[in-house]
Coordinates of C-alpha atoms in Angstrom, one line a residue:
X885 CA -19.3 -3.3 20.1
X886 CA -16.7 -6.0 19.9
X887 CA -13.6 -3.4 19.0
X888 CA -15.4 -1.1 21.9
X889 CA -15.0 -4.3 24.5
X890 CA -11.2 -5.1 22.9
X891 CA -9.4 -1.5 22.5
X892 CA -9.0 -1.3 26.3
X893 CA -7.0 -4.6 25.9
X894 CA -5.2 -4.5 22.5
X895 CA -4.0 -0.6 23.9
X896 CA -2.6 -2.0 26.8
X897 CA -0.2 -4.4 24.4
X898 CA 2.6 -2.9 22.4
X899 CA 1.1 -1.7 19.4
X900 CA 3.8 -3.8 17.0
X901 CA 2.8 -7.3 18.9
X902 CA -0.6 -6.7 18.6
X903 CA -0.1 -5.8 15.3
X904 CA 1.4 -9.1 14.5
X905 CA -1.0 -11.0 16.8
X906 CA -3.8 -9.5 14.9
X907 CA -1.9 -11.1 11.9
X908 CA -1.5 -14.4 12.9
X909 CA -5.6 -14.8 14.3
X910 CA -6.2 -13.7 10.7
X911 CA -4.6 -15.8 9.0
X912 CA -6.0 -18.9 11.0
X913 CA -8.8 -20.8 8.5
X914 CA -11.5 -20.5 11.1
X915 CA -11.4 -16.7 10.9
X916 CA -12.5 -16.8 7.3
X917 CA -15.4 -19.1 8.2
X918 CA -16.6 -16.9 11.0
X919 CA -16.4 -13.3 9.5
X920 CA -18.2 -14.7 6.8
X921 CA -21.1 -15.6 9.4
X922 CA -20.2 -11.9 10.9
X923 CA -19.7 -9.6 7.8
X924 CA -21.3 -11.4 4.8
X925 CA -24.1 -8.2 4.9
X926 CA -20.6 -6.2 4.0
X927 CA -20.4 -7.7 0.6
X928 CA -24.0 -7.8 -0.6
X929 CA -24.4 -3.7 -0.6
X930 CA -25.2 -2.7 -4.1
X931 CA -24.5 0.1 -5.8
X932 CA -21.1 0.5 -5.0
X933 CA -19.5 -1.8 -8.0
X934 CA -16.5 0.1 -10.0
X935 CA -15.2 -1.1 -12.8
X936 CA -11.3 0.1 -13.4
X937 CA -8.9 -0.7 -15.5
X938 CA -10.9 -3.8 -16.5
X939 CA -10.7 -4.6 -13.2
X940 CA -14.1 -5.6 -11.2
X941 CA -14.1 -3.4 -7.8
X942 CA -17.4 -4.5 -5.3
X943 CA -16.7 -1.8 -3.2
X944 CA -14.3 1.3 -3.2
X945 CA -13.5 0.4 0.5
X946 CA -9.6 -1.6 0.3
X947 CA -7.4 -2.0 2.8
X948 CA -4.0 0.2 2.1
X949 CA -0.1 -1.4 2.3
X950 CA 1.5 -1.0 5.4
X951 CA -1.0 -3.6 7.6
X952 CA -0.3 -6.9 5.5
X953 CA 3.1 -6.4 4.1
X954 CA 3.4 -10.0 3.1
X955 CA 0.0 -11.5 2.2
X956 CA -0.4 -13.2 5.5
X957 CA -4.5 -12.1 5.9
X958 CA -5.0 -12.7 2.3
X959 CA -8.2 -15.2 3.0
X960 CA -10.0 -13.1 5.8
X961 CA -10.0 -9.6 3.4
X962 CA -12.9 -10.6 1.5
X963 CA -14.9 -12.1 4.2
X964 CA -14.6 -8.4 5.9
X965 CA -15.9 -6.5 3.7
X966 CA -13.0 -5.2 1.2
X967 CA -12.8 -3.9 -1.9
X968 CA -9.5 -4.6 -2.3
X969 CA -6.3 -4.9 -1.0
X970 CA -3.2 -4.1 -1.2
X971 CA 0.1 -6.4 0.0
X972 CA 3.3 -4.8 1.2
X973 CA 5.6 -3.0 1.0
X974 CA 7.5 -6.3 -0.9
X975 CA 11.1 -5.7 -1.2
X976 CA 12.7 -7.9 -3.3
X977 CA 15.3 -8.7 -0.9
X978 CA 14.1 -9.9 2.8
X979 CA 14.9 -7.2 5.2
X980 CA 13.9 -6.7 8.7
X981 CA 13.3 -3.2 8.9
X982 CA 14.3 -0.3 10.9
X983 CA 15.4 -1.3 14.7
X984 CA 12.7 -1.1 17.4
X985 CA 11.2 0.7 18.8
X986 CA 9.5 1.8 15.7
X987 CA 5.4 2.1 15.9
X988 CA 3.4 3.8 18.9
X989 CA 0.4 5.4 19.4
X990 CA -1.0 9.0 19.3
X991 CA -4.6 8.4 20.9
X992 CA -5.1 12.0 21.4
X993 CA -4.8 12.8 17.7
X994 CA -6.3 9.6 16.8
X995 CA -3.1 9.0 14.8
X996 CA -0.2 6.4 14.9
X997 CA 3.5 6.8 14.0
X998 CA 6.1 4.4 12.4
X999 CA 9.5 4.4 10.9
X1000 CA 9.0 0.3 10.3
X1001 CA 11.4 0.8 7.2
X1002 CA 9.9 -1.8 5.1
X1003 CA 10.0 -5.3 7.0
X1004 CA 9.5 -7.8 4.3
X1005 CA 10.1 -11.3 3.8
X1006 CA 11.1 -10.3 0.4
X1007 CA 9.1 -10.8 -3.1
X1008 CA 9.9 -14.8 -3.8
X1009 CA 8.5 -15.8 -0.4
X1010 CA 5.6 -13.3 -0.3
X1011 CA 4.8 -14.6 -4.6
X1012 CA 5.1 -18.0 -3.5
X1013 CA 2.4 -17.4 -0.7
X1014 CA 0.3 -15.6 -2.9
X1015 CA 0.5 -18.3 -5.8
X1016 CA -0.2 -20.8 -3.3
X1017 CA -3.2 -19.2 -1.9
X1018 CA -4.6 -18.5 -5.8
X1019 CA -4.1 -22.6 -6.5
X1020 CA -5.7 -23.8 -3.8
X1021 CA -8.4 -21.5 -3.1
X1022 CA -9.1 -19.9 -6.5
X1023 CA -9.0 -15.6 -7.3
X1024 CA -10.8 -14.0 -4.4
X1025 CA -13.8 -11.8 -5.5
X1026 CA -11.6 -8.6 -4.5
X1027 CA -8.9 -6.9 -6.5
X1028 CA -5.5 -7.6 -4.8
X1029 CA -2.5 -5.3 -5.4
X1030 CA 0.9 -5.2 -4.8
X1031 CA 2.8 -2.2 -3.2
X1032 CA 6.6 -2.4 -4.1
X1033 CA 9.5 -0.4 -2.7
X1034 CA 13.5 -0.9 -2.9
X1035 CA 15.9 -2.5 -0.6
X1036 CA 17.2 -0.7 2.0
X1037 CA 20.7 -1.0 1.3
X1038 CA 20.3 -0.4 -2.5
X1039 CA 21.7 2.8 -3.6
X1040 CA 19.1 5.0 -5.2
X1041 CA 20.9 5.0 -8.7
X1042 CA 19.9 1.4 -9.1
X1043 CA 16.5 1.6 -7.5
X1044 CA 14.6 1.2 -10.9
X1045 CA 16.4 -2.2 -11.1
X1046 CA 14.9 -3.1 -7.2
X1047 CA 11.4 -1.8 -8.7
X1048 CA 11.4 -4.1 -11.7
X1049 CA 13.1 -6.9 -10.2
X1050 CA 10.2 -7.3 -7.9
X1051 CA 7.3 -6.5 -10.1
X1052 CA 8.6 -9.5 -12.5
X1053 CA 7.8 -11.7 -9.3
X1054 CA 3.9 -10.3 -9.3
X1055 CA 3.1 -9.8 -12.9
X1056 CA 0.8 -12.8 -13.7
X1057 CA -0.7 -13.0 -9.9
X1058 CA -1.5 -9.3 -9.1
X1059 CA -4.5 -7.3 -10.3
X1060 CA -2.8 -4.2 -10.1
X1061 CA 1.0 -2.6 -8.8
X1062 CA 1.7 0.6 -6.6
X1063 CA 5.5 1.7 -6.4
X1064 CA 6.3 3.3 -3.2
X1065 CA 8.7 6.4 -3.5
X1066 CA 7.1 8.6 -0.7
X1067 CA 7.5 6.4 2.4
X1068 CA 9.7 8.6 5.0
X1069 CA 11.2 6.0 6.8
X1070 CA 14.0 4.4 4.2
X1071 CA 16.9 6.9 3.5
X1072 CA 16.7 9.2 0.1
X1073 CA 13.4 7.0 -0.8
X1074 CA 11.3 9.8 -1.8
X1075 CA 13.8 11.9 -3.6
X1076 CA 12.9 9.0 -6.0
X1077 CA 9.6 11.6 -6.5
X1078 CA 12.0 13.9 -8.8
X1079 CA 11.0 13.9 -12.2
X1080 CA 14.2 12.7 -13.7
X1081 CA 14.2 9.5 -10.9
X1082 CA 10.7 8.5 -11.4
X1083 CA 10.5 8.4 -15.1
X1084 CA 13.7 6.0 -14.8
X1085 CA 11.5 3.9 -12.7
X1086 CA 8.1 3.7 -14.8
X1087 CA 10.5 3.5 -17.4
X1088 CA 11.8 0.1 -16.6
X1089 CA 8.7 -1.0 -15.2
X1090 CA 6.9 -0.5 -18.7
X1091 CA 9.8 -2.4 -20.6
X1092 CA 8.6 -5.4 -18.5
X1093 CA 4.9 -4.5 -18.4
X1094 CA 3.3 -6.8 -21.5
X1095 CA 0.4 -7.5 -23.5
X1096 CA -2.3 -7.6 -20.6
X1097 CA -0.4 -4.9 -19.2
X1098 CA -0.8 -4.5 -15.4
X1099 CA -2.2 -1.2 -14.0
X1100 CA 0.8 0.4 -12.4
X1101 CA -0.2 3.2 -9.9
X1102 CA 2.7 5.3 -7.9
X1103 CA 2.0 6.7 -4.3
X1104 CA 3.2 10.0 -3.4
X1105 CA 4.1 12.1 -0.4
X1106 CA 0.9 14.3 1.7
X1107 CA 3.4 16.7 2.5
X1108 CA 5.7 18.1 -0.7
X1109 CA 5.2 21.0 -2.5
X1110 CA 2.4 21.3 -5.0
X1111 CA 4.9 22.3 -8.0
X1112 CA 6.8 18.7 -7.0
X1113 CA 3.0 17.1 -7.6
X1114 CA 2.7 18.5 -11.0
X1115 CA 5.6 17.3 -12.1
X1116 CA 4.9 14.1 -10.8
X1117 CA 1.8 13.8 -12.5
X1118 CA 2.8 14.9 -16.2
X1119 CA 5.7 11.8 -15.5
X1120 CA 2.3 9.4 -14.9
X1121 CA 0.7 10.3 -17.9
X1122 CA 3.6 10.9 -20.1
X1123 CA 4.3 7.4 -19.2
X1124 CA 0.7 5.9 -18.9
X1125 CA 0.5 5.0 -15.6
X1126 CA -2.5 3.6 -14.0
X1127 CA -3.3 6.4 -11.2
X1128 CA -2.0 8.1 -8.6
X1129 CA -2.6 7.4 -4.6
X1130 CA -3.0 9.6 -2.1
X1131 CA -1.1 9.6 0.0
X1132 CA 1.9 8.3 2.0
X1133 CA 2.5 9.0 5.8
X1134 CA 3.7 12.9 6.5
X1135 CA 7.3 12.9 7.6
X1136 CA 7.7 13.8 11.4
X1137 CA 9.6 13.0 14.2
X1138 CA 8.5 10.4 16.7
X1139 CA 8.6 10.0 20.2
X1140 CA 12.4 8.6 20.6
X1141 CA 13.4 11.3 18.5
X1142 CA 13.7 9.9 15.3
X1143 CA 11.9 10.4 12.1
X1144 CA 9.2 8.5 10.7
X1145 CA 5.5 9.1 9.7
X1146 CA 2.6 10.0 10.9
X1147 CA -0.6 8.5 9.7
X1148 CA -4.6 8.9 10.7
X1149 CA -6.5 11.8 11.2
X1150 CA -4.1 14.6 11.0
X1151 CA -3.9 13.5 7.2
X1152 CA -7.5 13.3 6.8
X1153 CA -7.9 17.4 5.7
X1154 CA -4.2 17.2 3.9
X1155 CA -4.8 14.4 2.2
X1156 CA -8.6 15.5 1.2
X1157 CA -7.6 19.1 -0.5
X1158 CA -4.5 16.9 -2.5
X1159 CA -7.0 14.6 -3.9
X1160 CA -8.9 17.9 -5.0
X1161 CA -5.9 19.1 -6.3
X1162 CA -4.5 16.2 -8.5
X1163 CA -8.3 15.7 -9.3
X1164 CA -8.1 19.3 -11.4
X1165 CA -4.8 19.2 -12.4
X1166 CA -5.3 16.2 -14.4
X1167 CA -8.6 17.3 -16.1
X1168 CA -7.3 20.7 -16.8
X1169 CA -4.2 18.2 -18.8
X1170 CA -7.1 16.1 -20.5
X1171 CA -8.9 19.0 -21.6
X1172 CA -6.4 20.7 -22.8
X1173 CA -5.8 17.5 -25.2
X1174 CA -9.0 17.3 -26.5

């Protein structure tokens, strides 16, 4: 009821400020008090407890990178319900992103598209917020991840170095990592997908990766071909990774003519039949093990 009395409002607003606006309510302490009042029923549903990776899950409900790229909300996604969440894209370097305007719309297809380009304030200032947040309000009850990416400028033979530069920053204050290779809007970022590329990458990451070793997941593209997947996922368990997730936004071009992605319910039967599809393809590899 209260979204269904808002939408009219927030739709009239450029979707960036209100993104940004939504931010900064969030982050306010007497947000966390009152979604507590609102949403407290959220976090008492039983039965849906998971335990991964040693890690407690209350819910499988978490809140994907892309909305709080630098831990801004961190005290109001508990109180609303999550699972987990996950923080970023952190680059290690701040950058602002791709020029504006880069976010819009599609209420038709129930969809919005972005080339945002990774705005980040860059992983010291996003680890210092997080350790700051952890010492003086103690580990939230939900799992908090951090999705990491490359520099923009960086070229793509040193992006393994951008990866593990800004895990190091995370390692003791994350619960788990997800490296993002598949986002479509920072130049040559997903040919980082290729076999050869992404092994350098996990490869780097593992040599940092010590006893308790971090769950490292990697997020792939919706929209390459299946053959490209397959190879990806014998690189994720040749190098023990954590998981896969699905998926990224789907390359496509926006409405000033540039490319970017698209993400919502257009994904929603893409993104369903590539779960199915990694699902079997990494049984069939376990079971052929056994």
């Amino acid at each position: 009821m209260i979204y269904n009395l808002l939408r009219p409002l927030l739709f009239s607003l450029d979707p960036e400020l209100v993104h940004l606006c939504s931010l900064k309510v969030l982050s306010q302490p007497f947000f966390g008090y009152l979604s507590r009042a609102l949403f407290s029923p959220l976090m008492e549903v039983k039965g849906l407890e998971k335990e991964l990776w040693g890690i407690h899950f209350s819910n499988p409900i978490g809140l994907a990178a892309g909305f709080d790229k630098n831990g801004i909300g961190l005290q109001a996604w508990e109180s609303l319900g999550f699972g987990f969440v996950e923080i970023g894209t952190v680059t290690p370097l701040p950058q602002t992103g791709n020029p504006k305007p880069r976010l819009t719309r599609l209420p038709q297809s129930e969809a919005l598209w972005n080339s945002l380009g990774f705005p980040s304030e860059g992983a010291e200032k996003v680890s210092q917020r997080l350790r700051k947040f952890l010492m003086t309000k103690g580990k939230p009850r939900i799992a908090i991840g951090i999705n990491i990416g490359k520099n923009r400028l960086t070229p793509l033979e040193e992006a393994a170095e951008d990866y593990k530069k800004c895990f190091s920053y995370f390692k003791d204050l994350a619960d788990f990592f997800v490296v993002n290779v598949s986002s479509p809007n920072t130049v040559g970022l997903r040919s980082l997908q290729e076999k050869k590329r992404l092994e350098l990458i996990l490869e780097a990451l593992n040599s940092i990766n010590m006893v308790p070793k971090s769950p490292i997941l990697v997020k792939i593209a919706p929209d390459i071909e299946l053959r490209t997947i397959a190879d990806i996922l014998s690189v994720l368990i040749e190098k023990e990774a954590g998981g896969v997730v699905v998926a990224n936004t789907m390359l496509a071009k926006g409405p000033w003519g540039h490319m970017g992605g698209i993400s919502g319910r257009p994904l929603s039967k893409i993104s369903t039949e590539l779960i199915r599809f990694v699902k079997k393809k990494v049984l069939g590899v376990f079971q052929s093990l056994e």
